[in-house]
mmCIF file of C-alpha atoms and ligand atoms in Angstrom:
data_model
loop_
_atom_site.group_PDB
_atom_site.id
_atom_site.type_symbol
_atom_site.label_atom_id
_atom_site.label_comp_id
_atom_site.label_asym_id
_atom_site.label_seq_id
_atom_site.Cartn_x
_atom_site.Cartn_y
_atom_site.Cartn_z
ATOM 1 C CA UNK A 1 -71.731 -183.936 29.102
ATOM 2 C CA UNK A 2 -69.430 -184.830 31.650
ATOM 3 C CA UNK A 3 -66.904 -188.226 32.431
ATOM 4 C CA UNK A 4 -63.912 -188.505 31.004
ATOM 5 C CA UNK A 5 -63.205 -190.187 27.716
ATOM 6 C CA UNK A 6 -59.776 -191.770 26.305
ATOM 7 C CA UNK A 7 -59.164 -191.739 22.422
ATOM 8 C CA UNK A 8 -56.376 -193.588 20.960
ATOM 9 C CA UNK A 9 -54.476 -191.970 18.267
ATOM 10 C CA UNK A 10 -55.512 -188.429 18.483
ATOM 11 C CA UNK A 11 -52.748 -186.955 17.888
ATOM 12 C CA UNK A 12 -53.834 -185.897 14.573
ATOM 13 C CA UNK A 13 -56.389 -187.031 11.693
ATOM 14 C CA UNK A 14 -59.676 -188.273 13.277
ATOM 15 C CA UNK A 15 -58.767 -188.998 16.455
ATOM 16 C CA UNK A 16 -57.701 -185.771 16.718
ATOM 17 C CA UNK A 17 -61.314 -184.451 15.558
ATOM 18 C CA UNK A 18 -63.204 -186.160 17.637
ATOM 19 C CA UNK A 19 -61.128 -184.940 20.518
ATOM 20 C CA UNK A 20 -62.247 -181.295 19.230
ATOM 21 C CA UNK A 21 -65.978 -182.142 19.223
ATOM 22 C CA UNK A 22 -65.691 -184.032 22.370
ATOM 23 C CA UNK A 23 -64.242 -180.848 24.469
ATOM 24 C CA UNK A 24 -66.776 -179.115 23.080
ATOM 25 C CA UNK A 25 -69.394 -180.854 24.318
ATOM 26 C CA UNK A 26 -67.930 -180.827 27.714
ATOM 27 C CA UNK A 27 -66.359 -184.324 28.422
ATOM 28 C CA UNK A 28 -62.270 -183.957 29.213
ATOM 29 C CA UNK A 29 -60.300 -185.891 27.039
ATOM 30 C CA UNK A 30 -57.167 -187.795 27.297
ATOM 31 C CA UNK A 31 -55.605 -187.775 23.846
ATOM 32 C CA UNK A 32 -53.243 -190.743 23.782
ATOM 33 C CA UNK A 33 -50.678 -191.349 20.748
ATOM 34 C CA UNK A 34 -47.255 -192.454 20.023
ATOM 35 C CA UNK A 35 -46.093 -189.450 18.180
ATOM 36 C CA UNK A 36 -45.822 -187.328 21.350
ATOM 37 C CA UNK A 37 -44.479 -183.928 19.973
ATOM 38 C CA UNK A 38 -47.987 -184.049 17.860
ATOM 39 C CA UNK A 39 -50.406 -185.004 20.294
ATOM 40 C CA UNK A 40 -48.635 -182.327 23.079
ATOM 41 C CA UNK A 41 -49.443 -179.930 20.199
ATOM 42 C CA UNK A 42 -53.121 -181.046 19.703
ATOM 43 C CA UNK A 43 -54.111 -181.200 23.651
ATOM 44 C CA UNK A 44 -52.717 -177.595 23.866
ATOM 45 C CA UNK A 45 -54.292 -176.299 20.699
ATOM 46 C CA UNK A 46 -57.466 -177.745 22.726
ATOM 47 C CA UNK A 47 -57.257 -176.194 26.104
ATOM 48 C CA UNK A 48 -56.604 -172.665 24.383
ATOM 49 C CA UNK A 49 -60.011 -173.119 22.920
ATOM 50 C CA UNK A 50 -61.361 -173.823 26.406
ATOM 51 C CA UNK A 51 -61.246 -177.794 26.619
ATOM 52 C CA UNK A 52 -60.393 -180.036 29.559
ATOM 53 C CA UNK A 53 -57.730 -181.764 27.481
ATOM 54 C CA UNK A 54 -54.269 -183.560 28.644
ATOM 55 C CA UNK A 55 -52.161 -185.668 26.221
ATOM 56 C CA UNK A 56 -50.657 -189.172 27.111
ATOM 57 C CA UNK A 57 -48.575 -191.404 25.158
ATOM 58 C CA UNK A 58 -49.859 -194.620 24.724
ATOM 59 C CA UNK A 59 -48.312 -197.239 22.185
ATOM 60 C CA UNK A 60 -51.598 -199.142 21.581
ATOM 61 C CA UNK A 61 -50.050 -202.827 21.175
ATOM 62 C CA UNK A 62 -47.233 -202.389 24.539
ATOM 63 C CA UNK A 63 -49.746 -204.282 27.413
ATOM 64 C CA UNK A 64 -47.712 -202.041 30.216
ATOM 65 C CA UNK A 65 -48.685 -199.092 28.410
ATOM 66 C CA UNK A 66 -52.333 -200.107 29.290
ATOM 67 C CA UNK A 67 -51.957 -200.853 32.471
ATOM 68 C CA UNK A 68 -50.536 -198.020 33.246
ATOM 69 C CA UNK A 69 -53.270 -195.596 31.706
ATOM 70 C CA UNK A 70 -55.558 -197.718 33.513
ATOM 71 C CA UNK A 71 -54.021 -197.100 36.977
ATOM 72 C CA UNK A 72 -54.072 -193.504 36.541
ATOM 73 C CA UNK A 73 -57.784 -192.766 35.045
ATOM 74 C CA UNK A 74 -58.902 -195.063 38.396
ATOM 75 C CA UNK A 75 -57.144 -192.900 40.459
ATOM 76 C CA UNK A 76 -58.105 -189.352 38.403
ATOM 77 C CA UNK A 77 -61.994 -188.060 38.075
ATOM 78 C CA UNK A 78 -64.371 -187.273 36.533
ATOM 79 C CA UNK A 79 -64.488 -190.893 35.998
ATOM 80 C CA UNK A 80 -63.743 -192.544 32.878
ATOM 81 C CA UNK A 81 -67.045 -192.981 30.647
ATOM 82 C CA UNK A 82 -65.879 -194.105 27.143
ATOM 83 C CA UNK A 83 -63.228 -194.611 25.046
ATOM 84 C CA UNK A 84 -62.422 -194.611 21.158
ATOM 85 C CA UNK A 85 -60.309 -197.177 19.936
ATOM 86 C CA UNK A 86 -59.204 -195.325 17.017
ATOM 87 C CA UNK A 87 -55.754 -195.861 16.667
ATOM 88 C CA UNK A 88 -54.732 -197.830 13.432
ATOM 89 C CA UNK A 89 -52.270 -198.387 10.217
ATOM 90 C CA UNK A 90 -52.475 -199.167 7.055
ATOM 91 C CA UNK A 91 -49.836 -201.082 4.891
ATOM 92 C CA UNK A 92 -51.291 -201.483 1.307
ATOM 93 C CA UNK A 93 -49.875 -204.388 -1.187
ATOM 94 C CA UNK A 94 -50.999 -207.016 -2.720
ATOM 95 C CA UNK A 95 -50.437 -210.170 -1.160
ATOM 96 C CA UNK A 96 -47.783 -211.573 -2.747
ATOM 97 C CA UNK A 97 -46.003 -208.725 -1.489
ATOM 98 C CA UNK A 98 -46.891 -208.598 2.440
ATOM 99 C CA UNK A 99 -44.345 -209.366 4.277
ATOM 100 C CA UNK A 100 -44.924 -211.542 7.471
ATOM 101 C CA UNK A 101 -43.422 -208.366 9.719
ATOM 102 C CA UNK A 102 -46.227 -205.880 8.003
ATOM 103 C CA UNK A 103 -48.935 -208.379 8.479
ATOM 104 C CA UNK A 104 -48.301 -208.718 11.786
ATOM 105 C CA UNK A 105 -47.892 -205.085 12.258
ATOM 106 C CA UNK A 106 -51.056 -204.479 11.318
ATOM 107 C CA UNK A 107 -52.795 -207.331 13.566
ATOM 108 C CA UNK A 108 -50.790 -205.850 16.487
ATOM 109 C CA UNK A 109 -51.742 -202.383 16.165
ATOM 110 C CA UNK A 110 -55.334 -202.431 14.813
ATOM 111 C CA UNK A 111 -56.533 -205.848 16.520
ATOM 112 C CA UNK A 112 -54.229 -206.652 19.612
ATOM 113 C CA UNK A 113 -54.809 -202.699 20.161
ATOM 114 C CA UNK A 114 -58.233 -202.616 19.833
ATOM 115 C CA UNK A 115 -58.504 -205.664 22.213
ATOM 116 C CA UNK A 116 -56.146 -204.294 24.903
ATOM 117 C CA UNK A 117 -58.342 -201.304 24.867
ATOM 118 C CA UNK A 118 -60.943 -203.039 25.904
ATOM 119 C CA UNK A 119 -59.339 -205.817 28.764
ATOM 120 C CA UNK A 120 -57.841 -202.674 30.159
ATOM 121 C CA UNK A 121 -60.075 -199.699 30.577
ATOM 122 C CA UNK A 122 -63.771 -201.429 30.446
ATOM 123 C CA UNK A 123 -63.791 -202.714 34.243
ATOM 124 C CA UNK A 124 -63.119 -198.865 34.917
ATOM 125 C CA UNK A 125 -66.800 -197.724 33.301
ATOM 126 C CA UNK A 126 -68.557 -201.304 34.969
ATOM 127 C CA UNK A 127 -69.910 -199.978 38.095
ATOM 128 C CA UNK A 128 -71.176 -196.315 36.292
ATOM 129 C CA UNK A 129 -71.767 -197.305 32.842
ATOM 130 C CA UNK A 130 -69.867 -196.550 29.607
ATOM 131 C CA UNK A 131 -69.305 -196.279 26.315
ATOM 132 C CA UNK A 132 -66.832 -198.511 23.688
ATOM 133 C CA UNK A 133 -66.737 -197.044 20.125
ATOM 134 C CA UNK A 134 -64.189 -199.309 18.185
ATOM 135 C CA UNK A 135 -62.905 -198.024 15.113
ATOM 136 C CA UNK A 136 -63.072 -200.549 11.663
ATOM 137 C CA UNK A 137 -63.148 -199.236 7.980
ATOM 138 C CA UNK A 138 -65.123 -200.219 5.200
ATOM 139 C CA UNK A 139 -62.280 -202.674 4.506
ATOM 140 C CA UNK A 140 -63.662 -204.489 7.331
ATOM 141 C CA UNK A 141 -67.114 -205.223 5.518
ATOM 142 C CA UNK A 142 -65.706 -205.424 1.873
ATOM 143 C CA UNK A 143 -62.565 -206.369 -0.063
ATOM 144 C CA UNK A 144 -59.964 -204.774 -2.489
ATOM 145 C CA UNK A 145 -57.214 -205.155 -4.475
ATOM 146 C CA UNK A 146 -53.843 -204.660 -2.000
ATOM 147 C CA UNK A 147 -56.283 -204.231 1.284
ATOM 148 C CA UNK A 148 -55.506 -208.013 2.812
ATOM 149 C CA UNK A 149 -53.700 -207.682 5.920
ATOM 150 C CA UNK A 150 -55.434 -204.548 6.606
ATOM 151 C CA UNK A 151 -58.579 -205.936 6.023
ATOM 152 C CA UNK A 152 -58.488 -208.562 7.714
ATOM 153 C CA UNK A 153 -57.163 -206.819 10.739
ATOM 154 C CA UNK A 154 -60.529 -204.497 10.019
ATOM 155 C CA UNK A 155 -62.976 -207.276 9.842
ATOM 156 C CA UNK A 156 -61.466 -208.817 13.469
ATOM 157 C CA UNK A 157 -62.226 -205.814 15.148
ATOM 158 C CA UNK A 158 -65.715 -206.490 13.928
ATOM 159 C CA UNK A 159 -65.975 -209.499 15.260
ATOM 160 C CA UNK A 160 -64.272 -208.113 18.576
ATOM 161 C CA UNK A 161 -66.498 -205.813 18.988
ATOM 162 C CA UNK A 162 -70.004 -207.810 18.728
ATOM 163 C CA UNK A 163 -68.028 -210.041 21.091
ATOM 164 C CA UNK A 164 -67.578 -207.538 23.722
ATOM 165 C CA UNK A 165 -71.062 -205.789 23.575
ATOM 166 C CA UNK A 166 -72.031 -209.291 24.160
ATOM 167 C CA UNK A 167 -69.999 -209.613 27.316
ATOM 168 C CA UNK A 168 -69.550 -206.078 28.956
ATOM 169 C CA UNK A 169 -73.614 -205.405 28.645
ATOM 170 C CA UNK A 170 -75.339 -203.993 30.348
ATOM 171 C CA UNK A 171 -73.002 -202.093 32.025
ATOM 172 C CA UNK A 172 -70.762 -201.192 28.934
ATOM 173 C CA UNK A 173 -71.840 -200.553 25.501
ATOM 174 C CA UNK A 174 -69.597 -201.627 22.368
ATOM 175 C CA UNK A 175 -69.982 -200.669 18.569
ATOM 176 C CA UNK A 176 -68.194 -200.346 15.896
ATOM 177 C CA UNK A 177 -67.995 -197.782 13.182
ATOM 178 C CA UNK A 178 -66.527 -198.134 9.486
ATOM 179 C CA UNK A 179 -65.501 -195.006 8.022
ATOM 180 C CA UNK A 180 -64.628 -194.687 3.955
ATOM 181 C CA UNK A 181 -62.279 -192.713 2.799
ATOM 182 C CA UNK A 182 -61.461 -189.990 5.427
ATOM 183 C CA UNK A 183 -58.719 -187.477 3.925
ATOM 184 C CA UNK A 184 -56.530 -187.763 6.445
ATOM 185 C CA UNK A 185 -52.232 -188.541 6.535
ATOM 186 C CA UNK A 186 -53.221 -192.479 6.355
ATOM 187 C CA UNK A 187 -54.058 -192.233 3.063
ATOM 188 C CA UNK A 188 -52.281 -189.252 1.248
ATOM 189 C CA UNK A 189 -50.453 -191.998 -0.819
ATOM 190 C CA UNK A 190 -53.840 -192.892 -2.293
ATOM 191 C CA UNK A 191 -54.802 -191.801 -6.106
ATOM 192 C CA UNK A 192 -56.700 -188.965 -5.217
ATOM 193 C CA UNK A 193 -60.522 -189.836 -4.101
ATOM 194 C CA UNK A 194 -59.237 -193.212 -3.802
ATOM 195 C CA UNK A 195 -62.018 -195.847 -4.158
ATOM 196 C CA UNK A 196 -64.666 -193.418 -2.661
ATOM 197 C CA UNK A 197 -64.909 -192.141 -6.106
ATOM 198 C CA UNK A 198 -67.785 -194.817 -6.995
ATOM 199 C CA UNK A 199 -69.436 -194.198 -3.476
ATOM 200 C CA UNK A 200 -72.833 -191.998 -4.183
ATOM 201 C CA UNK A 201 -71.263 -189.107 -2.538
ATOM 202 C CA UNK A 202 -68.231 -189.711 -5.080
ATOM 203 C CA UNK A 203 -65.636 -188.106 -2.526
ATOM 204 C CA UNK A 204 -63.443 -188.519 1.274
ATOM 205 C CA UNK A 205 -65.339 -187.148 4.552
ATOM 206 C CA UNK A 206 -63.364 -184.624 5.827
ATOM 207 C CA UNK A 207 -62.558 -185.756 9.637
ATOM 208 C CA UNK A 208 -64.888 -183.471 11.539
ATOM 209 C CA UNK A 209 -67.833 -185.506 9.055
ATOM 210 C CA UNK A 210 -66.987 -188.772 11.547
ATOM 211 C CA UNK A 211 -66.899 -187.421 14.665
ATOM 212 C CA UNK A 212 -70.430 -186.948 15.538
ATOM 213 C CA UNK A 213 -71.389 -190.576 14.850
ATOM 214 C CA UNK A 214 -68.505 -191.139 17.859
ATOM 215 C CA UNK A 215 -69.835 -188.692 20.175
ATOM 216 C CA UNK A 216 -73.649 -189.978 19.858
ATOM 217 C CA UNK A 217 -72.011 -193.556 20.459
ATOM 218 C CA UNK A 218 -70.624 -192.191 23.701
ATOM 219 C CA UNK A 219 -73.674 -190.763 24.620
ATOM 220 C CA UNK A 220 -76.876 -191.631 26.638
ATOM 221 C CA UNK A 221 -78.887 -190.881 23.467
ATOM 222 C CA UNK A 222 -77.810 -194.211 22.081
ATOM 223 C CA UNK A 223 -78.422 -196.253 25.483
ATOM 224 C CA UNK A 224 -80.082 -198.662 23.115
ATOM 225 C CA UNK A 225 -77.383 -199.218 20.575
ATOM 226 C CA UNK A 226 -75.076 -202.073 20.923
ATOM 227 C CA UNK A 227 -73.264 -204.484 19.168
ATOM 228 C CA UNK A 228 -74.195 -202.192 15.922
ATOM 229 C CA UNK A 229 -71.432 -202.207 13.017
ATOM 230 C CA UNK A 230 -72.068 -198.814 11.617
ATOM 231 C CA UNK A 231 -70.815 -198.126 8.066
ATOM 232 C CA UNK A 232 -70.219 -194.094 7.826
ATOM 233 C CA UNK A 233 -68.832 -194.326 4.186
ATOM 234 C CA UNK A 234 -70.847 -191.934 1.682
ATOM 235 C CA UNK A 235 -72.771 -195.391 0.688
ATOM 236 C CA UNK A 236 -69.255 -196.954 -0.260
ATOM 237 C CA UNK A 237 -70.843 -200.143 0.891
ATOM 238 C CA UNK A 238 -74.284 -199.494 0.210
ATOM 239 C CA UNK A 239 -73.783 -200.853 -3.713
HETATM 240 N N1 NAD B 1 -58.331 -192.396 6.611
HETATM 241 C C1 NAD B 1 -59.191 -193.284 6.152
HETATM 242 O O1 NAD B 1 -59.562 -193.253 4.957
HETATM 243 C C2 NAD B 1 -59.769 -194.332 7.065
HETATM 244 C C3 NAD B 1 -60.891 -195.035 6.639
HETATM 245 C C4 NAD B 1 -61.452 -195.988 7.471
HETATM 246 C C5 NAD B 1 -60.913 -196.216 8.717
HETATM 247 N N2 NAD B 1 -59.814 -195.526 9.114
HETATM 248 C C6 NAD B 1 -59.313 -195.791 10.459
HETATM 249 O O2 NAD B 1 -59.490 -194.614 11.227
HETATM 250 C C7 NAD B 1 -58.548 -194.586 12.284
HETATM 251 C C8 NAD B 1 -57.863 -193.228 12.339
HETATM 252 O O3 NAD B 1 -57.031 -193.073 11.201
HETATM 253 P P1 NAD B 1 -56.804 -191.669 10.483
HETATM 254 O O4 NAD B 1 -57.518 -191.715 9.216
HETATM 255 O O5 NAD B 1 -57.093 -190.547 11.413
HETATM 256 O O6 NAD B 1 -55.242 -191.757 10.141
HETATM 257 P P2 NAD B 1 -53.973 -191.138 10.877
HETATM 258 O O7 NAD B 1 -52.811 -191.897 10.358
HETATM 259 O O8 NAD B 1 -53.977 -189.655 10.768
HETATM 260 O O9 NAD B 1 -54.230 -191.487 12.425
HETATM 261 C C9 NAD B 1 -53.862 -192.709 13.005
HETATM 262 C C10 NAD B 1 -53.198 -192.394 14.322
HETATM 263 O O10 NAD B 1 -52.867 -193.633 14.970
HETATM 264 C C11 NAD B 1 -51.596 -193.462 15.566
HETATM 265 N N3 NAD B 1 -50.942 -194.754 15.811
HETATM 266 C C12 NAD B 1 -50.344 -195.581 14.931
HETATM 267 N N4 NAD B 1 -49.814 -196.635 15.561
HETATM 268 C C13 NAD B 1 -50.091 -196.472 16.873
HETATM 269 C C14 NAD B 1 -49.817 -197.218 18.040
HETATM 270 N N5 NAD B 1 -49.120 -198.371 17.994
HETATM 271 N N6 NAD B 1 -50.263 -196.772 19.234
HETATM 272 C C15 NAD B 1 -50.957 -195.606 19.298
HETATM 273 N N7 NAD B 1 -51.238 -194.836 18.237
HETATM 274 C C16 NAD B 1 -50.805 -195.280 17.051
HETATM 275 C C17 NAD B 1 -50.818 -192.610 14.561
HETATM 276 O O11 NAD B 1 -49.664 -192.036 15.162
HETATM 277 C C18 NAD B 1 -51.872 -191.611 14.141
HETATM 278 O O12 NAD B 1 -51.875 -190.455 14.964
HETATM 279 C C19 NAD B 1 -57.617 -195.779 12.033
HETATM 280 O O13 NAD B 1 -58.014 -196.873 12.839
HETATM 281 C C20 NAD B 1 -57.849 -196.088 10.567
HETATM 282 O O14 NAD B 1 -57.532 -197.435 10.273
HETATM 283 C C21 NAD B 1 -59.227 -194.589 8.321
#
C-alpha cells in the first residue's frame, strides 16, 4: 500500500494499533496525539520495526492545530490517502451528575474533533481519492446507564459521518466503525469485562482485534463501502 495516512490519538490504545498494522502494510503514518512524550515513544517503537512513521501533536478540538497539519501533509508526499478519526474521551456519570464543562468536553473532543478532521484534511485526498474511517462506539447505536454525554457525542459522529460520505463522494469515502469494549486505558476504571460480558463473545477485543476493519476501510478493497456504520462489538449490539 502506499499514501500517507493521519490517525488521531495514536499515541497509545487503538490508535496506536492501527498505526502498527498500518506500517506494516506499507502506508507511512503520521501518529498525531496530545500526550507527546507517548506518541514520540510509539512512532519510534515503529520505525525500529521498519515503518515510515513520524509523530505530530495534534489537540483534536484547537482549529489552528488543523490547519496547520493540513499545510504540511499538502506540502509533504506520498500524498495523504486517509485518515482515522480516532481520537476520543469518555466521562461516565449519570446525568444528574454531568457537569456542563464534561459535557461539553466530550462534544468538543469526540464531535467538534471528528468534524474538524474532516473540513481540514478531506480537500487534501479530493483530486486522488481517499479514505475517512470515523471512530463511534457501540454507545453510539445503544444506551446505558451513566453513558449520556458520551453517547450522545457517539451517536453525532454517526450522523456526521453518513453526512460526509454523502458530500465528499465520489472522491472521498466516509464510514464509521463502533467498537465494544476494547481493553484499552479508556476504560480501566470499568468493572472488569464491563458490559461486554452479555455480548456472545462475553469479553473486550484486544486493540490489534479493531485494526483490520480500519485498514480494509482505507483500502481499495472496500471502494464500494460508504456511508456504512459498522458495529465491531463481539455482537454487543446484535441482541
Ligand atoms: N476502549 C473502548 O472500550 C472503546 C469502545 C468504543 C469506542 N472507543 C473509542 O475508540 C477511540 C480510541 O480510544 P481507546 O480505546 O484507544 O482509548 P485511549 O484513551 O487509549 O485512546 C484515546 C486517545 O485519544 C487521545 N486524546 C484525547 N483527547 C484528545 C485531543 N483533544 N486531541 C487529540 N487526542 C486526544 C488520548 O490522549 C489517547 O491517546 C476513542 O474514540 C474511543 O471513544 C473506545
Amino acid at each position: 500500500m502506499s499514501g500517507t495516512i493521519v490517525i488521531t490519538g495514536a499515541a497509545r490504545g487503538q490508535g496506536a494499533a492501527h498505526a502498527e498494522l498500518l506500517a506494516s502494510a506499507g502506508y507511512r503514518v503520521v501518529i498525531t496525539d496530545v500526550l507527546d512524550a507517548v506518541g514520540a515513544e510509539t512512532a519510534e517503537r515503529l520505525r525500529a520495526t521498519g515503518g515510515d512513521v513520524v509523530y505530530r501533536h495534534l489537540d483534536v478540538s484547537d482549529e489552528s492545530e488543523w490547519e496547520r497539519l493540513a499545510d504540511e501533509l499538502a506540502a509533504g508526499e506520498p500524498p495523504l490517502r486517509g485518515l482515522v478519526n480516532n481520537a476520543g474521551i469518555l466521562r461516565h456519570g449519570p446525568i444528574a451528575d454531568t457537569t456542563v464543562d464534561a459535557w461539553e468536553l466530550q462534544q468538543r473532543v469526540n464531535v467538534r474533533g471528528t468534524f474538524l478532521g474532516i473540513r481540514a484534511l478531506a480537500p487534501l485526498m479530493e483530486a486522488d481519492g481517499g479514505s475517512i474511517v470515523n471512530v463511534s462506539s457501540s454507545a453510539g447505536l445503544v444506551g446505558s446507564t451513566g453513558y449520556a454525554a458520551y453517547s450522545a457525542s457517539k451517536a453525532a459522529v454517526i450522523g456526521l459521518t453518513r453526512a460526509a460520505a454523502a458530500e465528499l463522494a465520489p472522491a472521498v469515502r466516509v464510514n464509521v466503525i463502533c467498537p465494544g469494549g476494547v481493553s484499552t486505558s479508556m476504560n480501566d476504571d470499568e468493572p472488569v469485562g464491563g458490559s461486554s460480558s452479555s455480548a456472545p463473545l462475553a469479553r473486550r477485543a484486544s486493540p490489534a482485534e479493531i485494526s483490520p476493519l480500519v485498514a480494509y476501510l482505507l483500502a481499495d478493497a472496500s471502494s464500494f463501502v460508504t456511508g456504512s456504520v459498522v458495529p465491531i462489538d463481539g455482537g454487543l449490539t446484535a441482541v
